[in-house]
Short mmCIF file of C-alpha atoms in Angstrom, two decimals:
data_model
loop_
_atom_site.label_atom_id
_atom_site.label_comp_id
_atom_site.label_asym_id
_atom_site.label_seq_id
_atom_site.Cartn_x
_atom_site.Cartn_y
_atom_site.Cartn_z
CA MET A 13 -11.32 -22.52 -23.35
CA ASN A 14 -8.02 -24.32 -22.87
CA SER A 15 -6.35 -23.25 -19.66
CA PRO A 16 -3.20 -21.21 -20.30
CA LYS A 17 -0.13 -22.53 -18.52
CA ILE A 18 0.79 -21.15 -15.09
CA ASP A 19 4.10 -20.60 -13.32
CA ILE A 20 4.30 -20.44 -9.54
CA LYS A 21 7.02 -18.35 -7.92
CA PRO A 22 8.02 -17.88 -4.30
CA PHE A 23 7.49 -14.34 -2.97
CA GLY A 24 8.72 -14.06 0.60
CA LYS A 25 7.66 -16.43 3.36
CA HIS A 26 3.99 -15.46 3.50
CA SER A 27 3.08 -15.38 -0.15
CA LEU A 28 3.54 -16.78 -3.61
CA LEU A 29 2.77 -15.50 -7.06
CA ILE A 30 0.96 -17.33 -9.84
CA GLU A 31 1.83 -16.05 -13.29
CA TRP A 32 0.09 -16.56 -16.60
CA PRO A 33 1.70 -15.84 -20.00
CA ASN A 34 3.18 -12.35 -20.17
CA GLU A 35 0.49 -10.60 -22.23
CA VAL A 36 -2.44 -8.24 -21.82
CA SER A 37 -5.36 -10.47 -22.72
CA GLU A 38 -9.03 -10.67 -21.80
CA LEU A 39 -8.88 -14.47 -21.89
CA ILE A 40 -5.98 -14.60 -19.43
CA LEU A 41 -7.65 -12.08 -17.11
CA GLU A 42 -10.85 -14.15 -17.17
CA LYS A 43 -8.93 -17.28 -16.25
CA ILE A 44 -7.21 -15.47 -13.36
CA LEU A 45 -10.54 -14.20 -12.03
CA GLN A 46 -12.15 -17.60 -12.42
CA PHE A 47 -9.30 -19.15 -10.42
CA GLN A 48 -9.44 -16.36 -7.83
CA THR A 49 -13.19 -16.95 -7.41
CA PHE A 50 -12.56 -20.67 -6.88
CA LEU A 51 -9.79 -20.00 -4.32
CA ASN A 52 -11.91 -17.44 -2.45
CA SER A 53 -15.00 -19.61 -2.30
CA GLU A 54 -13.50 -23.09 -1.85
CA ALA A 55 -9.79 -23.70 -1.36
CA LEU A 56 -8.70 -20.68 0.71
CA LYS A 57 -11.85 -19.66 2.53
CA GLU A 58 -10.31 -18.71 5.86
CA MET A 59 -9.92 -15.08 6.85
CA ASP A 60 -6.17 -14.71 6.67
CA TRP A 61 -5.73 -15.07 2.91
CA GLU A 62 -5.55 -12.14 0.54
CA LEU A 63 -5.57 -12.46 -3.23
CA VAL A 64 -4.38 -9.67 -5.51
CA PRO A 65 -4.96 -10.07 -9.27
CA ALA A 66 -3.34 -7.82 -11.90
CA TYR A 67 -2.90 -8.31 -15.68
CA ASN A 68 -1.21 -11.76 -15.83
CA SER A 69 -0.67 -12.57 -12.16
CA LEU A 70 -2.37 -13.48 -8.91
CA LEU A 71 -0.69 -12.90 -5.55
CA ILE A 72 -1.66 -15.29 -2.78
CA LEU A 73 -0.79 -13.98 0.66
CA ASN A 74 -1.33 -15.38 4.14
CA ARG A 75 -0.66 -12.74 6.73
CA LYS A 76 -0.53 -15.07 9.72
CA LYS A 77 1.13 -18.28 8.52
CA GLU A 78 4.28 -18.98 6.59
CA ILE A 79 3.50 -20.81 3.37
CA ASP A 80 5.02 -24.20 2.55
CA PHE A 81 5.89 -23.26 -1.03
CA GLU A 82 6.48 -26.77 -2.37
CA LYS A 83 3.26 -28.18 -0.93
CA MET A 84 1.15 -25.19 -1.89
CA SER A 85 2.52 -25.27 -5.46
CA VAL A 86 1.38 -28.87 -5.86
CA ASP A 87 -2.08 -27.96 -4.52
CA ILE A 88 -2.36 -24.97 -6.84
CA HIS A 89 -1.41 -27.00 -9.92
CA ASN A 90 -4.02 -29.59 -8.96
CA TRP A 91 -6.73 -27.04 -8.28
CA TYR A 92 -5.96 -25.25 -11.52
CA ALA A 93 -5.99 -28.44 -13.59
CA ASN A 94 -9.41 -29.32 -12.18
CA LEU A 95 -10.89 -25.83 -12.33
CA LYS A 96 -14.47 -26.03 -13.56
CA GLU A 97 -15.59 -23.69 -16.34
CA SER A 98 -18.79 -23.11 -14.35
CA VAL A 99 -16.92 -21.10 -11.70
CA LYS A 100 -17.65 -17.51 -12.69
CA PRO A 101 -17.11 -14.29 -10.80
CA ASP A 102 -19.80 -11.60 -10.88
CA ARG A 103 -18.64 -8.88 -13.21
CA PHE A 104 -20.13 -5.50 -13.92
CA LEU A 105 -19.99 -2.73 -16.48
CA TRP A 106 -19.85 0.70 -14.87
CA ARG A 107 -20.90 3.74 -16.91
CA LEU A 108 -19.12 6.77 -15.51
CA PRO A 109 -19.82 10.43 -16.33
CA VAL A 110 -16.96 12.71 -17.39
CA THR A 111 -16.92 16.42 -18.06
CA TYR A 112 -14.43 17.35 -20.74
CA ASP A 113 -14.82 21.05 -19.93
CA LEU A 114 -11.44 22.73 -20.39
CA GLU A 115 -11.45 23.83 -16.74
CA PHE A 116 -10.89 20.13 -15.95
CA GLY A 117 -9.51 18.81 -19.23
CA LEU A 118 -6.18 20.54 -18.73
CA ASP A 119 -4.39 18.66 -21.52
CA LEU A 120 -7.35 18.16 -23.89
CA GLU A 121 -6.27 20.85 -26.36
CA ASP A 122 -2.66 19.70 -26.21
CA VAL A 123 -3.67 16.05 -26.74
CA ALA A 124 -5.82 17.03 -29.73
CA GLY A 125 -2.89 19.01 -31.15
CA GLN A 126 -0.42 16.16 -30.68
CA LEU A 127 -2.75 13.64 -32.32
CA ASN A 128 -3.81 16.07 -35.05
CA LYS A 129 -7.50 15.74 -34.16
CA THR A 130 -10.25 18.01 -32.89
CA LYS A 131 -11.31 18.06 -29.23
CA ARG A 132 -14.62 16.54 -30.35
CA GLU A 133 -12.77 13.61 -31.94
CA ILE A 134 -10.72 13.03 -28.78
CA ILE A 135 -13.89 12.98 -26.65
CA ASP A 136 -15.59 10.60 -29.10
CA LEU A 137 -12.57 8.26 -29.05
CA HIS A 138 -12.45 8.31 -25.25
CA THR A 139 -16.19 7.70 -24.77
CA GLY A 140 -16.34 5.21 -27.66
CA SER A 141 -14.39 2.37 -25.99
CA THR A 142 -15.26 -0.18 -23.36
CA TYR A 143 -12.33 -0.48 -20.96
CA THR A 144 -11.32 -3.49 -18.88
CA VAL A 145 -10.04 -3.11 -15.30
CA TYR A 146 -6.77 -5.09 -15.42
CA GLY A 147 -5.59 -4.11 -11.99
CA ILE A 148 -6.17 -1.75 -9.06
CA GLY A 149 -3.08 -0.29 -7.40
CA PHE A 150 -0.73 2.70 -7.26
CA LEU A 151 -3.33 4.51 -5.11
CA PRO A 152 -6.42 3.15 -3.32
CA GLY A 153 -9.00 2.73 -6.10
CA PHE A 154 -6.68 3.55 -9.02
CA MET A 155 -7.81 1.37 -11.95
CA TYR A 156 -5.46 0.26 -14.69
CA LEU A 157 -7.87 0.49 -17.64
CA GLY A 158 -6.94 -1.34 -20.83
CA GLY A 159 -8.75 -1.15 -24.16
CA ILE A 160 -7.97 2.37 -25.26
CA ASN A 161 -8.56 3.14 -28.96
CA SER A 162 -5.12 3.02 -30.61
CA GLU A 163 -5.80 6.43 -32.17
CA LEU A 164 -5.78 7.90 -28.66
CA GLU A 165 -2.38 6.49 -27.65
CA LEU A 166 0.24 9.03 -26.72
CA PRO A 167 3.11 9.12 -24.21
CA ARG A 168 2.97 10.38 -20.65
CA LYS A 169 3.75 14.04 -20.11
CA ALA A 170 7.48 14.75 -20.15
CA ILE A 171 7.20 16.49 -16.78
CA PRO A 172 4.65 15.09 -14.31
CA ARG A 173 2.35 17.53 -12.55
CA PRO A 174 3.11 17.85 -8.83
CA LYS A 175 -0.64 17.85 -8.18
CA VAL A 176 -3.51 16.26 -10.11
CA ILE A 177 -6.98 16.72 -8.58
CA LYS A 178 -9.33 13.96 -7.42
CA GLY A 179 -11.44 12.58 -10.25
CA ALA A 180 -8.98 13.65 -12.97
CA VAL A 181 -9.47 11.46 -16.05
CA GLY A 182 -6.24 10.67 -17.82
CA VAL A 183 -4.72 8.77 -20.72
CA ALA A 184 -1.14 7.55 -21.12
CA GLY A 185 0.21 5.01 -23.57
CA LYS A 186 -2.18 2.08 -23.84
CA GLN A 187 -3.94 2.97 -20.59
CA ALA A 188 -6.78 5.11 -19.34
CA GLY A 189 -7.52 5.91 -15.72
CA ILE A 190 -9.09 8.13 -13.08
CA TYR A 191 -7.10 9.62 -10.19
CA PRO A 192 -9.16 8.54 -7.15
CA GLN A 193 -7.51 11.18 -4.97
CA GLU A 194 -5.26 14.18 -5.30
CA SER A 195 -1.79 12.98 -6.27
CA PRO A 196 1.26 13.82 -8.34
CA GLY A 197 0.70 12.49 -11.85
CA GLY A 198 2.22 12.26 -15.30
CA TRP A 199 -0.84 11.29 -17.35
CA ASN A 200 -2.51 13.58 -19.89
CA ILE A 201 -5.61 14.93 -18.15
CA ILE A 202 -8.61 15.29 -20.46
CA GLY A 203 -11.56 15.53 -18.07
CA ASN A 204 -12.99 14.88 -14.61
CA CYS A 205 -15.33 12.26 -13.18
CA PRO A 206 -17.51 13.43 -10.25
CA VAL A 207 -18.10 9.87 -8.95
CA PRO A 208 -15.67 8.97 -6.14
CA ILE A 209 -14.00 5.68 -7.07
CA PHE A 210 -12.78 5.16 -3.51
CA ASP A 211 -14.68 6.14 -0.36
CA ALA A 212 -13.02 5.09 2.92
CA SER A 213 -16.24 5.70 4.87
CA LYS A 214 -18.00 2.80 3.11
CA ASP A 215 -17.77 -0.89 4.08
CA ASN A 216 -16.95 -1.65 0.47
CA PRO A 217 -14.81 1.42 -0.20
CA CYS A 218 -14.25 0.70 -3.89
CA PHE A 219 -17.21 -0.45 -6.01
CA VAL A 220 -15.03 -1.54 -8.93
CA SER A 221 -13.17 -4.88 -9.01
CA VAL A 222 -10.47 -6.21 -11.29
CA GLY A 223 -12.22 -7.76 -14.31
CA ASP A 224 -15.06 -5.22 -14.37
CA LYS A 225 -15.57 -2.96 -17.40
CA VAL A 226 -15.84 0.80 -17.58
CA GLU A 227 -17.39 3.12 -20.15
CA PHE A 228 -17.30 6.91 -20.06
CA PHE A 229 -20.08 9.25 -21.19
CA GLU A 230 -19.93 12.99 -21.62
CA ILE A 231 -21.64 15.41 -19.25
CA SER A 232 -21.57 19.19 -19.07
CA LYS A 233 -19.78 21.16 -16.39
CA ALA A 234 -23.17 21.97 -14.82
CA GLU A 235 -24.12 18.28 -14.66
CA HIS A 236 -20.70 17.57 -13.13
CA GLU A 237 -21.45 20.09 -10.38
CA LEU A 238 -24.88 18.57 -9.84
CA HIS A 239 -23.47 15.03 -9.58
CA LYS A 240 -20.88 16.24 -7.06
CA ILE A 241 -23.69 17.53 -4.87
CA GLU A 242 -25.64 14.28 -5.33
CA VAL A 243 -22.53 12.35 -4.30
CA GLU A 244 -22.09 14.51 -1.20
CA VAL A 245 -25.64 13.89 -0.02
CA GLY A 246 -25.33 10.22 -0.91
CA ILE A 247 -27.99 9.91 -3.62
CA TYR A 248 -25.80 9.44 -6.70
CA LYS A 249 -25.45 5.83 -7.85
CA PRO A 250 -23.21 5.07 -10.80
CA GLU A 251 -24.94 3.14 -13.59
CA LYS A 252 -24.15 -0.56 -13.22
CA ILE A 253 -24.87 -3.38 -15.70
CA LYS A 254 -24.24 -7.03 -14.86
CA LEU A 255 -22.02 -8.77 -17.40
CA ASP A 256 -22.21 -12.39 -18.59
CA ALA A 257 -25.78 -12.47 -17.26
CA MET B 8 -6.11 11.53 26.49
CA LEU B 9 -2.77 12.79 25.38
CA LYS B 10 -2.14 16.34 24.21
CA VAL B 11 0.57 17.06 21.67
CA LEU B 12 2.50 20.14 22.81
CA LYS B 13 5.12 19.84 20.06
CA ALA B 14 4.62 17.26 17.31
CA GLY B 15 8.25 16.48 16.48
CA PHE B 16 9.43 15.61 12.98
CA TYR B 17 6.89 12.95 12.00
CA THR B 18 4.66 11.41 14.63
CA THR B 19 1.75 9.15 13.67
CA ILE B 20 -0.66 6.63 15.18
CA GLN B 21 -0.12 3.06 13.99
CA ASP B 22 -1.50 -0.37 14.78
CA SER B 23 -1.04 -3.76 13.12
CA GLY B 24 -2.50 -2.45 9.87
CA ARG B 25 -5.31 -2.57 7.36
CA PHE B 26 -5.99 -5.99 5.86
CA GLY B 27 -8.04 -7.43 3.03
CA LEU B 28 -8.01 -4.44 0.71
CA ARG B 29 -4.78 -4.92 -1.23
CA ASP B 30 -6.86 -5.84 -4.30
CA LYS B 31 -8.42 -2.36 -4.10
CA GLY B 32 -5.04 -0.67 -3.91
CA VAL B 33 -4.97 -0.10 -0.13
CA PRO B 34 -1.55 -0.59 1.50
CA VAL B 35 -1.37 -2.43 4.81
CA SER B 36 0.18 0.57 6.66
CA GLY B 37 0.75 -0.07 10.36
CA ILE B 38 3.82 -0.16 12.57
CA MET B 39 7.12 -0.04 10.66
CA ASP B 40 9.08 -1.87 13.38
CA ASP B 41 6.78 -4.64 14.61
CA MET B 42 9.46 -6.27 16.78
CA SER B 43 9.77 -3.25 19.08
CA VAL B 44 6.03 -2.71 19.38
CA PHE B 45 5.40 -6.38 20.12
CA LYS B 46 7.53 -5.97 23.26
CA ILE B 47 5.79 -2.73 24.25
CA ASN B 48 2.30 -4.19 23.93
CA SER B 49 3.42 -7.38 25.71
CA LEU B 50 4.71 -5.42 28.72
CA LEU B 51 1.43 -3.50 28.88
CA GLU B 52 -0.50 -6.77 28.42
CA ASN B 53 -2.27 -5.14 25.49
CA LYS B 54 -3.67 -6.86 22.45
CA ALA B 55 -1.05 -7.14 19.71
CA SER B 56 -3.23 -4.82 17.61
CA ALA B 57 -3.28 -1.98 20.19
CA ALA B 58 -2.43 1.36 18.57
CA VAL B 59 0.80 3.16 19.50
CA LEU B 60 2.51 6.42 18.59
CA GLU B 61 5.24 6.03 15.98
CA ILE B 62 7.84 8.75 16.46
CA THR B 63 10.36 9.38 13.69
CA MET B 64 13.79 11.00 14.11
CA THR B 65 12.87 13.97 16.30
CA GLY B 66 10.45 13.25 19.08
CA PRO B 67 7.41 15.20 20.29
CA THR B 68 6.60 16.78 23.63
CA LEU B 69 3.43 15.30 25.06
CA ILE B 70 1.29 15.94 28.14
CA PHE B 71 -0.90 13.23 29.63
CA GLU B 72 -4.35 14.48 30.61
CA GLU B 73 -5.42 11.17 32.10
CA ASP B 74 -3.82 8.50 34.31
CA THR B 75 -2.34 5.51 32.54
CA TYR B 76 0.69 3.23 32.24
CA MET B 77 3.13 3.63 29.42
CA VAL B 78 6.10 1.97 27.78
CA ILE B 79 8.45 3.43 25.20
CA GLY B 80 10.70 1.44 22.92
CA GLY B 81 12.33 1.19 19.51
CA ALA B 82 14.89 3.90 18.79
CA GLU B 83 16.77 5.47 21.67
CA MET B 84 15.80 9.14 21.73
CA SER B 85 16.91 10.41 25.15
CA ALA B 86 13.36 10.35 26.45
CA THR B 87 12.46 12.08 29.72
CA LEU B 88 9.39 11.99 31.92
CA ASN B 89 8.98 15.26 33.81
CA ASN B 90 12.59 16.01 32.87
CA LEU B 91 13.97 12.77 34.37
CA PRO B 92 15.59 10.26 32.01
CA ILE B 93 13.57 7.09 31.38
CA LYS B 94 14.38 3.71 29.87
CA ASN B 95 13.05 1.76 26.91
CA TYR B 96 10.91 -1.32 27.65
CA LYS B 97 10.00 -0.41 31.22
CA VAL B 98 6.46 0.17 32.48
CA TYR B 99 5.93 3.66 33.97
CA GLN B 100 2.85 4.77 35.85
CA ILE B 101 1.58 8.08 34.54
CA ALA B 102 -0.44 10.71 36.39
CA VAL B 103 -2.43 13.61 34.97
CA GLY B 104 -0.07 16.42 33.97
CA ASP B 105 3.01 14.26 33.38
CA ILE B 106 5.11 15.47 30.47
CA LEU B 107 6.95 13.09 28.16
CA SER B 108 9.57 14.54 25.88
CA PHE B 109 12.27 13.25 23.59
CA GLY B 110 15.75 14.61 22.99
CA LYS B 111 18.74 13.62 20.92
CA LEU B 112 18.43 10.63 18.62
CA GLU B 113 21.05 8.21 19.98
CA LYS B 114 20.34 4.99 18.12
CA GLY B 115 17.75 3.81 15.57
CA PHE B 116 15.23 6.06 13.79
CA ARG B 117 11.71 5.28 15.05
CA SER B 118 10.63 5.32 18.65
CA TYR B 119 7.28 4.03 19.93
CA LEU B 120 4.98 5.02 22.77
CA GLY B 121 2.39 2.56 24.00
CA VAL B 122 -0.23 3.12 26.72
CA LYS B 123 -2.40 0.64 28.57
CA GLU B 124 -5.09 -0.61 26.11
CA GLY B 125 -3.67 1.51 23.31
CA PHE B 126 -4.76 4.78 21.74
CA SER B 127 -8.39 4.85 20.71
CA VAL B 128 -8.50 7.10 17.64
CA LYS B 129 -11.23 6.20 15.18
CA GLU B 130 -10.79 3.14 12.99
CA VAL B 131 -10.90 3.58 9.23
CA LEU B 132 -11.40 0.35 7.27
CA GLY B 133 -10.47 -1.76 10.27
CA SER B 134 -7.33 0.06 11.39
CA ARG B 135 -6.32 3.12 13.39
CA SER B 136 -3.15 3.59 11.34
CA PHE B 137 -2.73 7.01 9.79
CA TYR B 138 -2.65 6.88 5.99
CA LYS B 139 -3.79 9.97 4.18
CA PRO B 140 -6.24 10.34 2.48
CA LEU B 141 -7.99 7.31 3.99
CA THR B 142 -7.48 9.06 7.31
CA LYS B 143 -8.00 12.80 7.60
CA PHE B 144 -4.44 13.50 8.68
CA ALA B 145 -1.07 12.12 7.66
CA ARG B 146 0.61 12.90 11.00
CA LEU B 147 0.02 14.57 14.34
CA ILE B 148 0.41 18.32 14.61
CA ASP B 149 0.83 20.67 17.57
CA ASN B 150 -2.18 20.75 19.93
CA ASP B 151 -3.70 17.53 18.61
CA ILE B 152 -5.55 15.42 21.17
CA VAL B 153 -5.03 11.66 21.08
CA PRO B 154 -7.67 9.74 23.05
CA PHE B 155 -7.13 6.69 25.27
CA ASN B 156 -9.01 5.13 28.19
CA ALA B 157 -7.74 6.19 31.63
CA GLN B 158 -6.22 3.40 33.75
CA GLN B 159 -5.39 3.54 37.45
CA LEU B 160 -5.16 -0.13 38.34
CA PHE B 161 -2.63 -2.24 36.54
CA GLU B 162 -0.02 -4.52 38.02
CA PRO B 163 2.25 -5.62 35.22
CA LYS B 164 3.42 -9.22 35.44
CA ILE B 165 6.76 -8.07 34.10
CA SER B 166 7.65 -4.42 34.55
CA GLU B 167 10.88 -4.25 32.58
CA ILE B 168 12.76 -6.28 30.00
CA LYS B 169 16.37 -6.18 29.03
CA VAL B 170 16.33 -6.03 25.29
CA ASP B 171 18.55 -7.88 22.93
CA CYS B 172 19.11 -4.84 20.77
CA PHE B 173 18.76 -5.27 17.01
CA LEU B 174 19.28 -1.54 16.35
CA ASP B 175 22.96 -2.28 15.64
CA VAL B 176 22.23 -5.03 13.10
CA ASP B 177 23.16 -3.89 9.60
CA VAL B 178 22.57 -7.04 7.55
CA LEU B 179 19.19 -7.35 5.84
CA GLU B 180 18.11 -10.94 5.29
CA VAL B 181 16.15 -11.56 2.12
CA THR B 182 14.48 -14.35 0.19
CA LYS B 183 14.05 -14.52 -3.58
CA GLY B 184 11.50 -12.21 -5.18
CA PRO B 185 9.40 -13.27 -8.21
CA GLU B 186 11.93 -11.78 -10.69
CA PHE B 187 15.04 -13.02 -8.88
CA ASP B 188 15.97 -15.09 -11.93
CA ILE B 189 16.42 -12.02 -14.15
CA LEU B 190 19.54 -11.11 -12.17
CA ASN B 191 22.77 -11.96 -13.97
CA ASP B 192 25.92 -13.10 -12.17
CA ARG B 193 27.30 -9.60 -12.04
CA GLN B 194 24.11 -8.14 -10.53
CA LEU B 195 23.91 -10.98 -8.00
CA GLU B 196 27.51 -10.34 -7.01
CA GLU B 197 26.75 -6.62 -6.65
CA ILE B 198 23.60 -7.05 -4.55
CA PHE B 199 25.12 -9.55 -2.17
CA SER B 200 28.64 -8.18 -1.79
CA LYS B 201 28.25 -4.40 -1.86
CA THR B 202 27.61 -2.29 1.17
CA PHE B 203 24.72 0.07 0.47
CA THR B 204 23.94 3.47 1.93
CA VAL B 205 20.38 4.24 2.98
CA ALA B 206 19.36 7.27 0.88
CA HIS B 207 17.77 10.35 2.36
CA GLU B 208 14.73 9.47 0.21
CA ASN B 209 13.18 7.22 2.80
CA ASN B 210 9.77 7.27 4.40
CA ARG B 211 6.89 5.01 5.33
CA MET B 212 6.27 4.24 1.65
CA ALA B 213 9.75 3.24 0.54
CA TYR B 214 13.46 3.29 1.28
CA GLN B 215 15.85 3.96 -1.59
CA LEU B 216 19.47 2.78 -1.54
CA THR B 217 22.08 5.21 -2.83
CA GLU B 218 24.48 2.91 -4.69
CA THR B 219 23.20 1.46 -7.95
CA ILE B 220 23.93 -1.90 -9.56
CA THR B 221 24.23 -2.74 -13.26
CA PRO B 222 21.16 -1.44 -15.16
CA HIS B 223 18.74 -3.73 -16.99
CA ALA B 224 16.15 -3.45 -19.78
CA ILE B 225 13.53 -5.93 -18.55
CA SER B 226 9.97 -4.72 -18.85
CA MET B 227 7.08 -6.46 -17.13
CA LEU B 228 3.38 -6.00 -16.58
CA THR B 229 2.23 -4.32 -13.38
CA SER B 230 1.87 -6.93 -10.64
CA ALA B 231 1.41 -7.19 -6.88
CA THR B 232 4.02 -5.94 -4.42
CA LEU B 233 4.40 -6.30 -0.65
CA PRO B 234 6.08 -4.47 2.22
CA GLY B 235 9.71 -5.54 2.02
CA THR B 236 9.63 -6.04 -1.75
CA VAL B 237 12.85 -4.74 -3.33
CA GLN B 238 12.26 -3.36 -6.82
CA LEU B 239 15.11 -2.90 -9.27
CA THR B 240 14.62 0.10 -11.57
CA PRO B 241 16.00 0.06 -15.14
CA ALA B 242 18.73 2.46 -13.96
CA GLY B 243 19.89 -0.09 -11.38
CA LYS B 244 18.45 1.56 -8.29
CA LEU B 245 17.10 -0.60 -5.49
CA ILE B 246 13.83 0.57 -3.91
CA VAL B 247 12.52 -1.20 -0.83
CA LEU B 248 8.76 -0.87 -0.38
CA MET B 249 7.69 -0.34 3.22
CA LYS B 250 4.35 -0.42 5.09
CA ASP B 251 2.63 2.42 3.20
CA GLY B 252 4.07 1.19 -0.09
CA GLN B 253 1.86 0.86 -3.14
CA THR B 254 0.22 -2.54 -3.68
CA THR B 255 1.28 -2.99 -7.31
CA GLY B 256 4.37 -2.08 -9.26
CA GLY B 257 5.94 -2.41 -12.65
CA TYR B 258 9.63 -2.90 -11.80
CA PRO B 259 11.18 -6.34 -11.30
CA ARG B 260 10.77 -7.54 -7.71
CA VAL B 261 14.17 -9.13 -7.32
CA ILE B 262 14.33 -9.83 -3.59
CA GLN B 263 12.04 -9.77 -0.57
CA LEU B 264 13.03 -8.66 2.94
CA THR B 265 12.04 -10.97 5.79
CA ASP B 266 9.63 -9.53 8.37
CA ARG B 267 12.54 -9.09 10.80
CA SER B 268 14.59 -7.24 8.20
CA ILE B 269 11.72 -4.82 7.53
CA CYS B 270 11.99 -3.89 11.24
CA ILE B 271 15.78 -3.57 10.98
CA LEU B 272 15.56 -1.29 7.93
CA ALA B 273 12.76 0.75 9.55
CA GLN B 274 15.29 1.74 12.22
CA LYS B 275 17.82 3.03 9.64
CA LYS B 276 18.14 6.65 8.59
CA GLY B 277 19.70 8.38 5.59
CA GLY B 278 23.46 7.74 5.55
CA ASP B 279 23.34 4.46 7.49
CA ARG B 280 25.07 1.49 5.86
CA ILE B 281 23.55 -1.94 5.23
CA SER B 282 24.36 -5.14 3.41
CA ILE B 283 22.04 -7.78 1.96
CA LYS B 284 22.19 -11.51 2.60
CA LEU B 285 20.16 -14.28 0.94
CA VAL B 286 18.75 -16.81 3.42
#
């Protein structure tokens, strides 16, 4: 693929931001991740660099040194121009269980009403898409999931809830997501996922990375309870499929 | 260890922060005013990453249950040791049963307490900094116990420093943020000539400024943010992200505070006045 053009912008003394064209696109995200993989493994290997991808941008941060913006910009343009197509990050598809039981799917009936569909149709639309993780932010482990079926698009709630429980599965606009912890939240909550997306006790606290894909499948409330117990005793492993293999 | 008799308004444990997890949505957290803590840990000959108590607005009452050496610094909060006034940036030897308390807030907003070798609460993802829900608690409460290693033998090379006080500084120095170029002449004039009031909506996540500037209708995709990033909302409000601030945001990041200015702002409270200068 032809490399989309990049812009490099200063962002404080310790970081800079690389920006790709301002659109939500799989091709752009792939290019960002390819470049991030190259930077991580070759150009910026030392410990003090952090890279944060999201949608059409990649933050490059050095927490110890001030960056020479002009020099680094030249390097980045050179690296990017010579980026090999063979550089590929490992990417995974995660299949995550969701109960749409009304005890958890607080807005499911309301969403169905607003979209003039049945609850069954809403669940089928939600489980029928493969979502792309375009960014992780807002809360530790909160995934910005793109790829929602356009028939399931509806605005955020007019009044956010002061408290949304951990695992709440929501939709808002063109996005889907899971609240990784209890938080205030304005998304329409249609179910709950028993798999913790973020676990601070683990060395890798968040199994998902930007660029991964997510699919949801329906489970009953009883299975949800069972999975919660399996998670607590540490035997539940979310289903993981390697992509581009 | 240290026992918390009264917790004060908002007292937490902080160190230099949590690194390498911004791409998973984890803020850096850590000390809000690094400049003050650098001096404290230097006097105690601690590592720069040694954990301290961060004390906001109204201080706690604390009893030491082990011998150590301590230094306080940052805001001036009329601190006393066994009811006798003590100074910022001076090493004090502490014996079992000594009581440290804080009184009226005289200057600044956040005070710090360091002990020899730092507080040894458990690390979560490489840092001792409180950040709920990564850590079990958001702040210390009455009767909490904060562990540290007892120290009887320490001869500080320097036992006291006279501090060039930045608590009175009210100019925040900034560099351009990624969306600096969206600002029109009028907005630039407003940001750099107005005096702003620090809003009462301020905490470890973000500081809001009360006065607004001309609104805008620019929409952008969610992208990375940093401590010190100033976001401009469509309504013209300026929000300064601080150490517990979220790692991504969707509002234009118009300017970026320097590291020093993050410390300066961290010592401001609701109602204080500041101005912004491009460097």
